[in-house]
CSV table of C-alpha atoms and ligand atoms in Angstrom, one decimal:
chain,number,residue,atom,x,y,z
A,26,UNK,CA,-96.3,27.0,18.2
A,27,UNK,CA,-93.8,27.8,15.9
A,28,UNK,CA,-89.7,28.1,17.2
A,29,UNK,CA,-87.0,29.0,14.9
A,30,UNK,CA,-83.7,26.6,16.2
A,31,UNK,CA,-80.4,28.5,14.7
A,32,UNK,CA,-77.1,26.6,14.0
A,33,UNK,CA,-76.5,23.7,12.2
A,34,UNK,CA,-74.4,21.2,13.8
A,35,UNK,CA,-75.6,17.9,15.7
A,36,UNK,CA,-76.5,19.6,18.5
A,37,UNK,CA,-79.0,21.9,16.5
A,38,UNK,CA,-80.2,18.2,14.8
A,39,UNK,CA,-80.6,16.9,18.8
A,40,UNK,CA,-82.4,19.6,20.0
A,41,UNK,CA,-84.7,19.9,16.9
A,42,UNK,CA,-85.4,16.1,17.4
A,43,UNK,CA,-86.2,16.6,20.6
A,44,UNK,CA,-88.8,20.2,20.6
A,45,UNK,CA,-90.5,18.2,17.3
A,46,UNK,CA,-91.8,15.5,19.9
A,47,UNK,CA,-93.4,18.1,22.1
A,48,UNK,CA,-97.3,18.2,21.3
A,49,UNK,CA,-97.0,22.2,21.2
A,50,UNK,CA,-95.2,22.5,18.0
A,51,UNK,CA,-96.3,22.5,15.2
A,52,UNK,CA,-93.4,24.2,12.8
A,53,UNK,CA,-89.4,24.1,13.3
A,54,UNK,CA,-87.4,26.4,10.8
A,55,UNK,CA,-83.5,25.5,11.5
A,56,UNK,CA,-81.2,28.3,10.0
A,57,UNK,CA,-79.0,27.1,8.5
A,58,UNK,CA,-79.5,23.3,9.5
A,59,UNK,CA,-78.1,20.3,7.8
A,60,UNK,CA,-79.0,17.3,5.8
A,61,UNK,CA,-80.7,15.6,8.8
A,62,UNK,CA,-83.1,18.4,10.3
A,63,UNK,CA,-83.8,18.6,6.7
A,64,UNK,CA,-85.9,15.6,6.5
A,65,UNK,CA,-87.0,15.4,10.7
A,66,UNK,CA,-91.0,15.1,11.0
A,67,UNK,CA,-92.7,19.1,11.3
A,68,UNK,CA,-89.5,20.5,10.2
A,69,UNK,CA,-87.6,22.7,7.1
A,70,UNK,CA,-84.6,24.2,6.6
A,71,UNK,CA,-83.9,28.1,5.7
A,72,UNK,CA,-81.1,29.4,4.4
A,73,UNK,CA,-79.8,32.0,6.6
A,74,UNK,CA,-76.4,31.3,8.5
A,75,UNK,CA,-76.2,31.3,12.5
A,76,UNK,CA,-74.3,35.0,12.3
A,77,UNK,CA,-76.4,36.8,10.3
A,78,UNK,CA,-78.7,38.3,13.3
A,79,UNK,CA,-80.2,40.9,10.8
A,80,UNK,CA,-81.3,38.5,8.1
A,81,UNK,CA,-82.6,36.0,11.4
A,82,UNK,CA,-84.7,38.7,12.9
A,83,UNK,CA,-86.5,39.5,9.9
A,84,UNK,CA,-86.9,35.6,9.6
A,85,UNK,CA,-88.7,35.3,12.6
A,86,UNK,CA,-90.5,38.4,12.1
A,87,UNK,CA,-91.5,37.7,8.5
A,88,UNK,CA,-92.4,33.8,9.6
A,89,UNK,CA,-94.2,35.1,13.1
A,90,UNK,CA,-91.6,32.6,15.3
A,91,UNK,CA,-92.8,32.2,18.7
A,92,UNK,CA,-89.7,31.0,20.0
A,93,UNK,CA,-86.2,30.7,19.0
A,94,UNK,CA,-83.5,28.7,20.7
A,95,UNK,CA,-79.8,29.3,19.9
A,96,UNK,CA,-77.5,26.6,19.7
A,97,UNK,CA,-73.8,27.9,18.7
A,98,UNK,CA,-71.7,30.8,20.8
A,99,UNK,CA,-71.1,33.1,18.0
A,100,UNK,CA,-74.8,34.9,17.8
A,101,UNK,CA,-74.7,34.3,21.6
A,102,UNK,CA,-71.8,36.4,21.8
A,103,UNK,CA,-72.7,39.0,19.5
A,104,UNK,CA,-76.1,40.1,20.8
A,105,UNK,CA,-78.7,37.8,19.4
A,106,UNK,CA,-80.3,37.5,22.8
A,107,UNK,CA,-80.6,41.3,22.9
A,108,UNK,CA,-81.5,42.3,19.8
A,109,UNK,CA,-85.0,39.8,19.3
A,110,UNK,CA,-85.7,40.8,23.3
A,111,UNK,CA,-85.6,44.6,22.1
A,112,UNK,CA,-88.1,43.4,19.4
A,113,UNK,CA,-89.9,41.9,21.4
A,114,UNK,CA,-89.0,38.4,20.6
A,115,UNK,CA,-89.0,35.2,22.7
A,116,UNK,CA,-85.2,34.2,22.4
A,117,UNK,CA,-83.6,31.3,24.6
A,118,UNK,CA,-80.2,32.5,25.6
A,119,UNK,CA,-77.8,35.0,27.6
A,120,UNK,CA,-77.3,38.4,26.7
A,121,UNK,CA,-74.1,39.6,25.1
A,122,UNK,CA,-73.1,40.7,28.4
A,123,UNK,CA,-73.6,37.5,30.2
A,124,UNK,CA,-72.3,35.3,27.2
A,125,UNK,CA,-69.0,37.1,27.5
A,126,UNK,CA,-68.4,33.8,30.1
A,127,UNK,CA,-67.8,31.8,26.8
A,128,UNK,CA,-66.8,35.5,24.4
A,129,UNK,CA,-63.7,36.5,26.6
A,130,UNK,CA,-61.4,33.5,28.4
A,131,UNK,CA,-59.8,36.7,30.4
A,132,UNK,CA,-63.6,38.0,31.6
A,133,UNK,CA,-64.2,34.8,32.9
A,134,UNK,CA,-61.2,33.9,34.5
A,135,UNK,CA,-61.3,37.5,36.2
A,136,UNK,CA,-65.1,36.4,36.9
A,137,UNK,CA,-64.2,33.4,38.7
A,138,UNK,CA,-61.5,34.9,40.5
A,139,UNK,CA,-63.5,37.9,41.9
A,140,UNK,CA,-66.1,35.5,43.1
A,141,UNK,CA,-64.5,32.8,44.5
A,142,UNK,CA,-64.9,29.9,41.7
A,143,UNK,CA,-62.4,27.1,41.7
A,144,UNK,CA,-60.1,27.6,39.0
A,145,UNK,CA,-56.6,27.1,37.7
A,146,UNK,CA,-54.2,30.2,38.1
A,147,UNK,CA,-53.3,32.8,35.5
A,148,UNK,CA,-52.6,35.8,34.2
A,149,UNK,CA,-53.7,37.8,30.8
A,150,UNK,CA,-51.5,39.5,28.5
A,151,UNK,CA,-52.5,42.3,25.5
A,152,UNK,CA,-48.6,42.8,25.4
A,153,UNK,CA,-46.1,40.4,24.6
A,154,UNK,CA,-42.8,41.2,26.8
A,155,UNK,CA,-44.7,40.9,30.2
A,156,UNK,CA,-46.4,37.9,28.7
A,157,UNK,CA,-42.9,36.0,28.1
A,158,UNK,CA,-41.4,37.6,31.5
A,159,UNK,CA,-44.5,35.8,33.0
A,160,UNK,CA,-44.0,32.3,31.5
A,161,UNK,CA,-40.5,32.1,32.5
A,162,UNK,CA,-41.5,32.0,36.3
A,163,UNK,CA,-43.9,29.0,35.3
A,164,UNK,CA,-43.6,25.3,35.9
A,165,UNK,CA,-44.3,23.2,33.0
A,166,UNK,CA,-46.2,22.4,31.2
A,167,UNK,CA,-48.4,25.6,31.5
A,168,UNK,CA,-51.7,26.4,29.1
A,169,UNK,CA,-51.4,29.3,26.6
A,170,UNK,CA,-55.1,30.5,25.7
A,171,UNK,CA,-56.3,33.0,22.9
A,172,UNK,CA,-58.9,34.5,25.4
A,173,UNK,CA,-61.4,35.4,22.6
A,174,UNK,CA,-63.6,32.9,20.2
A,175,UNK,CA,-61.6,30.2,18.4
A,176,UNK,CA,-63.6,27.1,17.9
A,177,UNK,CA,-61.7,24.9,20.3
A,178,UNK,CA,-58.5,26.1,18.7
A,179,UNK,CA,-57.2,28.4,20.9
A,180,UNK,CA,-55.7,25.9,23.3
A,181,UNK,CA,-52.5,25.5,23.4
A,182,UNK,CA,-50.7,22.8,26.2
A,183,UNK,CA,-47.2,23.7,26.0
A,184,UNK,CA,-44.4,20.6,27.3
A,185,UNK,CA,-41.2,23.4,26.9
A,186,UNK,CA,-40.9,26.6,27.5
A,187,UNK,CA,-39.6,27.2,23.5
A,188,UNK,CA,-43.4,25.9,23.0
A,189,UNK,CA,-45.2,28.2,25.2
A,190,UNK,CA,-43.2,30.8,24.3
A,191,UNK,CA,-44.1,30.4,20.4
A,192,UNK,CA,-48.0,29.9,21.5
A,193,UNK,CA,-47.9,33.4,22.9
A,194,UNK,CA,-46.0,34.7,19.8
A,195,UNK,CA,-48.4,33.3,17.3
A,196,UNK,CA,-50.9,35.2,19.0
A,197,UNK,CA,-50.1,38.6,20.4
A,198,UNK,CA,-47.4,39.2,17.8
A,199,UNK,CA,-48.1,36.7,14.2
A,200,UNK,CA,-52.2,37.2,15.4
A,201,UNK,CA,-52.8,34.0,13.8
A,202,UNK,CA,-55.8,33.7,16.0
A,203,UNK,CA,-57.2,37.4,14.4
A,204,UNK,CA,-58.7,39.3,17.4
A,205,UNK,CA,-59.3,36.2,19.2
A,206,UNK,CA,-55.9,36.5,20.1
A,207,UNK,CA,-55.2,39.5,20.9
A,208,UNK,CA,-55.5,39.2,24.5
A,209,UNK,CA,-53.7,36.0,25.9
A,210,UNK,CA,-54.6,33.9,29.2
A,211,UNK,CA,-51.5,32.1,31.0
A,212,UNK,CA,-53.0,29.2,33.1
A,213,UNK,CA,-51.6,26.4,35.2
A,214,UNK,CA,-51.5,23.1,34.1
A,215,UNK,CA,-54.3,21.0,36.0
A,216,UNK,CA,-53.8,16.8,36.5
A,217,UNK,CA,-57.0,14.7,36.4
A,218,UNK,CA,-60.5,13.8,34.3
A,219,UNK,CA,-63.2,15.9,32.4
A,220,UNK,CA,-66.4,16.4,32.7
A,221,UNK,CA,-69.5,18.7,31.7
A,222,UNK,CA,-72.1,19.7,33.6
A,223,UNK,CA,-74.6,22.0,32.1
A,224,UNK,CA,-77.6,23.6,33.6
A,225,UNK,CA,-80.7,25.2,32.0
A,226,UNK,CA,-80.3,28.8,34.1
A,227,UNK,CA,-83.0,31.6,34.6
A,228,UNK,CA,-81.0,34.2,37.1
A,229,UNK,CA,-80.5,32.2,40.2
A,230,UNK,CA,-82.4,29.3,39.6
A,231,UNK,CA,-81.8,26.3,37.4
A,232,UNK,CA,-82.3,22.8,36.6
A,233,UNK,CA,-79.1,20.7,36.6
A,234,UNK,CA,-78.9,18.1,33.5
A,235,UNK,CA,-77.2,14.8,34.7
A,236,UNK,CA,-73.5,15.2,33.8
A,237,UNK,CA,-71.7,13.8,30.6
A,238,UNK,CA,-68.5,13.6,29.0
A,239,UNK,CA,-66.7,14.1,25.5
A,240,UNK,CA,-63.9,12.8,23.9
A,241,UNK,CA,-61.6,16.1,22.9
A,242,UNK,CA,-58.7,14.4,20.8
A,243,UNK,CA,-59.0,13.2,16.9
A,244,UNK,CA,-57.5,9.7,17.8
A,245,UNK,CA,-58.0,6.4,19.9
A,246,UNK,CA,-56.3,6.1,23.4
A,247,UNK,CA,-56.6,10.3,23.7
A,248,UNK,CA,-54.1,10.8,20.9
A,249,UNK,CA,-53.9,13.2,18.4
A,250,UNK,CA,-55.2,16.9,18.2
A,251,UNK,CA,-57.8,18.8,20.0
A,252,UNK,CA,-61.1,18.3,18.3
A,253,UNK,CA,-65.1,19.7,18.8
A,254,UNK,CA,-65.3,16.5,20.2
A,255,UNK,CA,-65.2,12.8,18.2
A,256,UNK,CA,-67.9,11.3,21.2
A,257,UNK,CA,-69.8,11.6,24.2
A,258,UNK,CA,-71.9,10.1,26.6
A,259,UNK,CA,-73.9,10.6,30.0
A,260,UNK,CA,-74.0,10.4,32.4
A,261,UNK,CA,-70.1,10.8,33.4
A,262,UNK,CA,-69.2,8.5,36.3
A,263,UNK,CA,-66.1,10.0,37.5
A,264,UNK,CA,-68.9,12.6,39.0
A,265,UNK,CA,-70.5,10.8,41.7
A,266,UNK,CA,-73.2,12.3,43.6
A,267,UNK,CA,-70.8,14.0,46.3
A,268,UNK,CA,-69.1,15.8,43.4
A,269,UNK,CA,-72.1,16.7,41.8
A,270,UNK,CA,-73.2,18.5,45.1
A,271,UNK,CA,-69.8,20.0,45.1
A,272,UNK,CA,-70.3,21.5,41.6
A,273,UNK,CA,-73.4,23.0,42.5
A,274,UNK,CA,-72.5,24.4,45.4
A,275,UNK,CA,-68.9,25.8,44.2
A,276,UNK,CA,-69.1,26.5,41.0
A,277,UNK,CA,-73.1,27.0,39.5
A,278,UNK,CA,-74.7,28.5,41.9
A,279,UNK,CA,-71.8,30.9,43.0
A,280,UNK,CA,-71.6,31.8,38.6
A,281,UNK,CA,-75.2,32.6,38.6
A,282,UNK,CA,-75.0,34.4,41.8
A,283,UNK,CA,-72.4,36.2,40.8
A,284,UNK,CA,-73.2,37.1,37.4
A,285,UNK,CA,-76.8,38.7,39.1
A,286,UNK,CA,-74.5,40.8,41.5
A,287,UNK,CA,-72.2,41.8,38.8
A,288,UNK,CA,-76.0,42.7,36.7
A,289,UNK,CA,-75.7,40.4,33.7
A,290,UNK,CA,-78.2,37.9,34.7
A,291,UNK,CA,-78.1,34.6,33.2
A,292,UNK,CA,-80.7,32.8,30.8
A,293,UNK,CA,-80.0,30.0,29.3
A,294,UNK,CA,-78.1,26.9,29.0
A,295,UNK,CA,-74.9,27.1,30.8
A,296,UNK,CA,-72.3,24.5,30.8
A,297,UNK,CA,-69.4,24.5,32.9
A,298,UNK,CA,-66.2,22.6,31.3
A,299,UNK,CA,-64.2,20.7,34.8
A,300,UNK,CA,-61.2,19.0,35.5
A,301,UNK,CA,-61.8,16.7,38.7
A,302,UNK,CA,-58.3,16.1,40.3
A,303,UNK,CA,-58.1,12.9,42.5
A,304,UNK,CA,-58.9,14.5,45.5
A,305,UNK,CA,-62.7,14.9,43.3
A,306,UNK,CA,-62.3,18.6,43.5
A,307,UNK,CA,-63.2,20.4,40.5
A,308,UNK,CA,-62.1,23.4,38.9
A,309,UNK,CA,-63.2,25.1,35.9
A,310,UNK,CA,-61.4,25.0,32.6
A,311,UNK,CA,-63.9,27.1,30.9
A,312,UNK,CA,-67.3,28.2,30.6
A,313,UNK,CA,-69.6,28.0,27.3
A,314,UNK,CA,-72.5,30.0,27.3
A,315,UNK,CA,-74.6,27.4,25.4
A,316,UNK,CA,-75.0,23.3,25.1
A,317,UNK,CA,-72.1,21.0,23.9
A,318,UNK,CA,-71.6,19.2,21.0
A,319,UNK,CA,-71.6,16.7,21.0
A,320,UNK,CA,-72.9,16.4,24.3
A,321,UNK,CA,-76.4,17.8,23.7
A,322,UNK,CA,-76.7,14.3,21.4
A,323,UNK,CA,-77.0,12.0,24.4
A,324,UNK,CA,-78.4,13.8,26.7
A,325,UNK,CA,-81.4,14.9,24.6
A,326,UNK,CA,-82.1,11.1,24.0
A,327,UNK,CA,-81.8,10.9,27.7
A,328,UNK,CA,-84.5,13.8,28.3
A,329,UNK,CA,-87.9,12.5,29.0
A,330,UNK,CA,-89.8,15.7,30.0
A,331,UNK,CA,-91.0,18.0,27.4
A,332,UNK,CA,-87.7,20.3,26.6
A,333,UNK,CA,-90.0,23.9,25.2
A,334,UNK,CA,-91.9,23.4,29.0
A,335,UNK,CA,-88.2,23.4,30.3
A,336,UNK,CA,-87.2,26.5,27.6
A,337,UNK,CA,-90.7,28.7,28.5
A,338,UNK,CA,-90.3,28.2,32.4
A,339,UNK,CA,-86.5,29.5,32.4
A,340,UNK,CA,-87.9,32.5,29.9
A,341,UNK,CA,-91.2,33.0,32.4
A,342,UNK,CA,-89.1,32.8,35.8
A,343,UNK,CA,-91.0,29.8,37.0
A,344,UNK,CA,-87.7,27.1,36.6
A,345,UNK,CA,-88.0,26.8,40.5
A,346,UNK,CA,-91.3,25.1,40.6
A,347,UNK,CA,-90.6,22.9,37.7
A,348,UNK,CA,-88.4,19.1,37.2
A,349,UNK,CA,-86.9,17.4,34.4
A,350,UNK,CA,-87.1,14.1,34.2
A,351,UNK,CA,-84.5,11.5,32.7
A,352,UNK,CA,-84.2,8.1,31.3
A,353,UNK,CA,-82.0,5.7,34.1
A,354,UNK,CA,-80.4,4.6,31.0
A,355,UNK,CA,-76.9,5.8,29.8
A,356,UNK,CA,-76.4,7.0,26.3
A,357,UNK,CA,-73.5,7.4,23.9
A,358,UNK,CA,-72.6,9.0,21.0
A,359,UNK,CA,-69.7,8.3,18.2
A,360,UNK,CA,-68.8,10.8,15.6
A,361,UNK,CA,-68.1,10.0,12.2
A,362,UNK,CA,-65.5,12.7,10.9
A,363,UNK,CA,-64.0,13.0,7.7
A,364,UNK,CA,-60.5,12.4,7.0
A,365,UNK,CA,-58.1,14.8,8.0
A,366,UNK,CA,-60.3,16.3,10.6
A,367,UNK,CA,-60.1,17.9,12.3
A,368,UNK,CA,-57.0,19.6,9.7
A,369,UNK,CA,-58.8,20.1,5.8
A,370,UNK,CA,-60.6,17.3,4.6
A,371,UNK,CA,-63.0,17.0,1.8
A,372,UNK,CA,-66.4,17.3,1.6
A,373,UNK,CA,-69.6,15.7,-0.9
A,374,UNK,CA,-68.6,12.1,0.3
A,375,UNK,CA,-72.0,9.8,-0.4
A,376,UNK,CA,-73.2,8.3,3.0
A,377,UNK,CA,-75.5,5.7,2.7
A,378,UNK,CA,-76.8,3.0,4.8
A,379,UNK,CA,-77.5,5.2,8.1
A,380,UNK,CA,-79.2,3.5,10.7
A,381,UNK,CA,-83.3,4.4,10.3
A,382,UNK,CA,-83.3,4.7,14.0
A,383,UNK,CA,-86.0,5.3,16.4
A,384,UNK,CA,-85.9,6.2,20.4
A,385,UNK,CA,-82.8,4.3,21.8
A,386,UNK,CA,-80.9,4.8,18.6
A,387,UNK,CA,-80.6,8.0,16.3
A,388,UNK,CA,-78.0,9.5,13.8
A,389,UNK,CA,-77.8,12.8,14.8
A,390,UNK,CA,-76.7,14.6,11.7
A,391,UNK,CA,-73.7,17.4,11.8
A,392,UNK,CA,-71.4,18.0,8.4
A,393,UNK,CA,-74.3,16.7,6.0
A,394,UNK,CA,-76.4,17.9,3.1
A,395,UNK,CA,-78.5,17.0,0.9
A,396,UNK,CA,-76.7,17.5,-3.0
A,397,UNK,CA,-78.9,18.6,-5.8
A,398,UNK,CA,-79.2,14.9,-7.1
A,399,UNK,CA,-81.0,14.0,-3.8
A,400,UNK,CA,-77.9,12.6,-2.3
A,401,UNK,CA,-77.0,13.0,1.1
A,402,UNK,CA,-73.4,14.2,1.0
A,403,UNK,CA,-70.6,15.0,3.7
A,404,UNK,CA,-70.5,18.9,4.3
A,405,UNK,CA,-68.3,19.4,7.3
A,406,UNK,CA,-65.5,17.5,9.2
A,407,UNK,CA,-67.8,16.0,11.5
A,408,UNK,CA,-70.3,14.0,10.2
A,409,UNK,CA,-72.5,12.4,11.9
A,410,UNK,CA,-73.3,11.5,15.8
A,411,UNK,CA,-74.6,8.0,15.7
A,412,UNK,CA,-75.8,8.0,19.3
A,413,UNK,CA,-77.8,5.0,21.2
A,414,UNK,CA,-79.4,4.4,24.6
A,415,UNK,CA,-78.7,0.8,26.8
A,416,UNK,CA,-79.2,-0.9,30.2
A,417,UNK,CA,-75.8,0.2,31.1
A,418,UNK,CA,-71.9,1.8,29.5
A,419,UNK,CA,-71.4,-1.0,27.7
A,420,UNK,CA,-75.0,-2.0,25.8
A,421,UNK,CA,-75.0,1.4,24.9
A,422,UNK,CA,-72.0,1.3,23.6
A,423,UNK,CA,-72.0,-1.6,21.5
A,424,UNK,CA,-75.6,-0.4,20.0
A,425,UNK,CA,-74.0,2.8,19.1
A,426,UNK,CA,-70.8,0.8,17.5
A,427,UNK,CA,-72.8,-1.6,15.6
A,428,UNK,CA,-75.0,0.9,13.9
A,429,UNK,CA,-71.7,3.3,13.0
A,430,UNK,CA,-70.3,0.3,11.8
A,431,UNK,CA,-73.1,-0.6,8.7
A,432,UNK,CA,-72.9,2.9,7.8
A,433,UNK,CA,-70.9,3.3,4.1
A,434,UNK,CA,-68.9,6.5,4.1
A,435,UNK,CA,-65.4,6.2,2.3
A,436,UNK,CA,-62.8,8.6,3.5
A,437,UNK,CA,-64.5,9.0,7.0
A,438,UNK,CA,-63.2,7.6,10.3
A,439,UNK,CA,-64.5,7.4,14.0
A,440,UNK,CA,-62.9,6.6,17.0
A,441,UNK,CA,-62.5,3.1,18.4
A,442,UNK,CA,-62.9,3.5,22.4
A,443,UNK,CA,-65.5,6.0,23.0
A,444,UNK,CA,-66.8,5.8,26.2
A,445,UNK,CA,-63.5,3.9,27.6
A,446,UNK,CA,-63.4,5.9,31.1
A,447,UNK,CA,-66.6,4.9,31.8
A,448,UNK,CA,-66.7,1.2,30.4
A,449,UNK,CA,-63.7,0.4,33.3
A,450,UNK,CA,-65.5,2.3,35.4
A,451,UNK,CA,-68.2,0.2,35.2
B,1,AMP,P1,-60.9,25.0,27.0
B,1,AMP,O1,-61.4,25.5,25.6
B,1,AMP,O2,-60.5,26.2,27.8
B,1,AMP,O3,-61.9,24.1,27.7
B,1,AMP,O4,-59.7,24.1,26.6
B,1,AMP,C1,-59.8,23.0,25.7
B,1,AMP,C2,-59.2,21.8,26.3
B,1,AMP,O5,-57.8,22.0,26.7
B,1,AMP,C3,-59.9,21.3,27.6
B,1,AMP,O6,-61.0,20.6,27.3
B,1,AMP,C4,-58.8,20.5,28.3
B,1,AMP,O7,-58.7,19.3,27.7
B,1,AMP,C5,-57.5,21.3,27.9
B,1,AMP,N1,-57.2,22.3,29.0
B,1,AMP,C6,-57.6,23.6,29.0
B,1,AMP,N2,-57.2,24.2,30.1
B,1,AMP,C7,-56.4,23.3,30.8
B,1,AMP,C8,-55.7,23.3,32.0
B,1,AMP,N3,-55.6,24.4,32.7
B,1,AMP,N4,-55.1,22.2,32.4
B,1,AMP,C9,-55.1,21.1,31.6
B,1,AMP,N5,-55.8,21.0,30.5
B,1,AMP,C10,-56.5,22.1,30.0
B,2,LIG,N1,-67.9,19.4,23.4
B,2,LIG,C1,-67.3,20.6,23.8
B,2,LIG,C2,-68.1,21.9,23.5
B,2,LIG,O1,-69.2,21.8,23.0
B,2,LIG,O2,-67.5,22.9,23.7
């Protein structure tokens, strides 16, 4: 069997580490890839970025692809799904329609008001006056969100009113997030801790993943700005099992219901972003239509079923009379970003030394190419996600942070306390 994987981040390295171990495959193309799916076992890169859905369909048509699997948003949102079903392609992922979850911050939080879905409250804006009349009736500090796709930059926690005020300016009126911004959402701050929780989905039925957590700022001690995410790990212990149930029964199963009511039915990996207040109720912050990364790093090292058996029963409609199995053990990941993430930093930095690896401890390549001197090279402002099993929070911590550590990278940096919440929780 031959699947095509599109993106090129770490996650696209995880989950191409992970479908080259099933006994089914026998060819991975990765479009575009990086430096490390570049060298994994079955495996080759081709040159054909993770938007360019014309130039990706004739890829897998030309290379006869019996599968492809779609790691970022961005071909999510636009139609991928759609245009290789209408060819008659097998394509893991939600339709345009349904991917509008992740495409639109106002659909969604419309979505989740209409159906019940514990959430933080709002209001959208297109137009600016009734945006600022609306912040001045709100307690502080209050979320200003570009409600279309901005790479985790659209975010914007305003302390003053002066700051929210210019977060909805720089959007509806400076557009300095293009069309992203053109449509604002207003939301109440919420108090507590993160988590993830992602299912594999087909319609109504799905397979929970255990939950994880990432690490959102640049800095130790939460400090700094918003980032893709500089670690994770899973499971996340804040979610104990009575919260998990809550989840399910509050949040995923009432999105997929709803989203089959409202007719965009949903296939694929969906990962609900939550805050858990102290009381352990959650609330969404967002949706993503997709896996996380860097989440997907540690929980595909904690996967021990087969994940294409997973993929083909969501696409065939059997996920209800299948399991997924997972290793006990806890896993954690550390990114290694280059300076200045996640602002401008440089890029063709040698890396040498990485860690050679092997079941409990892999470097999960993200930023990273190959140069034409056979180098590998920095390519992007995250790295690497040097990610490593252990009995418990702690051995898997220090595996992770020893290996990080031999790696030689000047003009790189990684965070210090990944996996602190957990470690104290311990
Ligand atoms: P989002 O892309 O909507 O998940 O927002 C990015 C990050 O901003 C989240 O991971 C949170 O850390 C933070 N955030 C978003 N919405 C809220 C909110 N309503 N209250 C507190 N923090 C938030
Ligand atoms: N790690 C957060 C995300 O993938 O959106």
């Amino acid at each position: 069997m031959k699947v095509l994987i599109i993106g090129s981040g770490g996650r696209e390295h995880a989950l191409a580490w992970k479908i080259s171990q099933s006994p089914r495959v026998t060819d991975i193309l990765v479009a575009p890839g990086n430096g490390g799916t570049s060298t994994l076992n079955k495996t080759r890169n081709i040159t054909v970025a993770a938007e360019d859905i014309d130039q990706l369909l004739q890829l897998a048509q030309q290379e006869s692809v019996d599968l492809t699997v779609v790691g970022p948003e961005a071909p999510l949102v636009e139609g991928i799904v759609d245009r290789f079903s209408d060819a008659g392609l097998r394509c893991f992922g939600p339709r345009a329609a349904a991917a509008q979850l992740e495409g639109s911050k106002a659909f969604a939080k419309d979505f989740m008001q209409r159906h019940n879905i514990p959430t933080a409250a709002y209001a959208s804006f297109s137009e600016l006056t009734p945006a600022l009349e609306y912040l001045q009736q709100q307690p502080l500090p209050v979320v200003i969100k570009a409600s279309g796709l901005a790479a985790g930059k659209g975010v914007i926690i305003a302390e003053t009113l002066q700051q929210a005020e210019q977060a909805v300016r720089s959007m509806l009126q400076d557009e300095q997030f293009g069309s992203a911004g053109s449509q604002v959402v207003i939301e109440a701050f919420l108090q507590g801790e993160e988590a993830s929780f992602i299912v594999l989905a087909a319609g109504t039925d799905y397979i929970a993943f255990p939950t994880s957590q990432d690490h959102k700022r640049a800095f130790d001690g939460d400090l700094g700005p918003n980032t893709g995410g500089m670690g994770a790990y899973s499971p996340a212990p804040v979610v104990t099992d009575q919260i998990k149930a809550v989840i399910e029964s509050q949040v995923i199963q009432p999105t997929l219901q709803g989203l089959a009511d409202d007719g965009l039915p949903f296939t694929g990996f969906l990962y609900a972003g939550l805050m858990i207040d102290d009381n352990g109720q959650p609330r969404v912050l967002e949706y993503n239509c997709r896996m996380g990364d860097p989440e997907t790093q540690p929980l595909m090292m904690r996967l021990s079923s087969d994940l294409l058996d997973l993929i083909d029963a969501a696409l065939d409609n059997r996920l209800a009379s299948i399991d997924a199995s997972w290793d006990h053990r806890p896993a954690l990941g550390i990114v290694l970003a280059a300076d200045g993430y996640p602002g401008s930093y440089h890029k063709g930095i040698a890396l040498d030394n990485l860690p050679t690896g092997g079941s409990d401890l892999v470097a999960f390549h993200a930023g990273t190419s190959v140069d034409d001197a056979g180098r590998l090279v920095t390519a992007g402002g995250r790295v690497l996600c040097v990610t490593a099993l252990g009995e418990d929070f702690t051995a898997a911590r220090d595996n992770a942070y020893d290996a990080i550590r031999q790696i030689s990278a000047k003009d790189c940096f990684f965070r210090n306390d990944i996996g602190h919440r957990a470690i104290n929780r311990d």
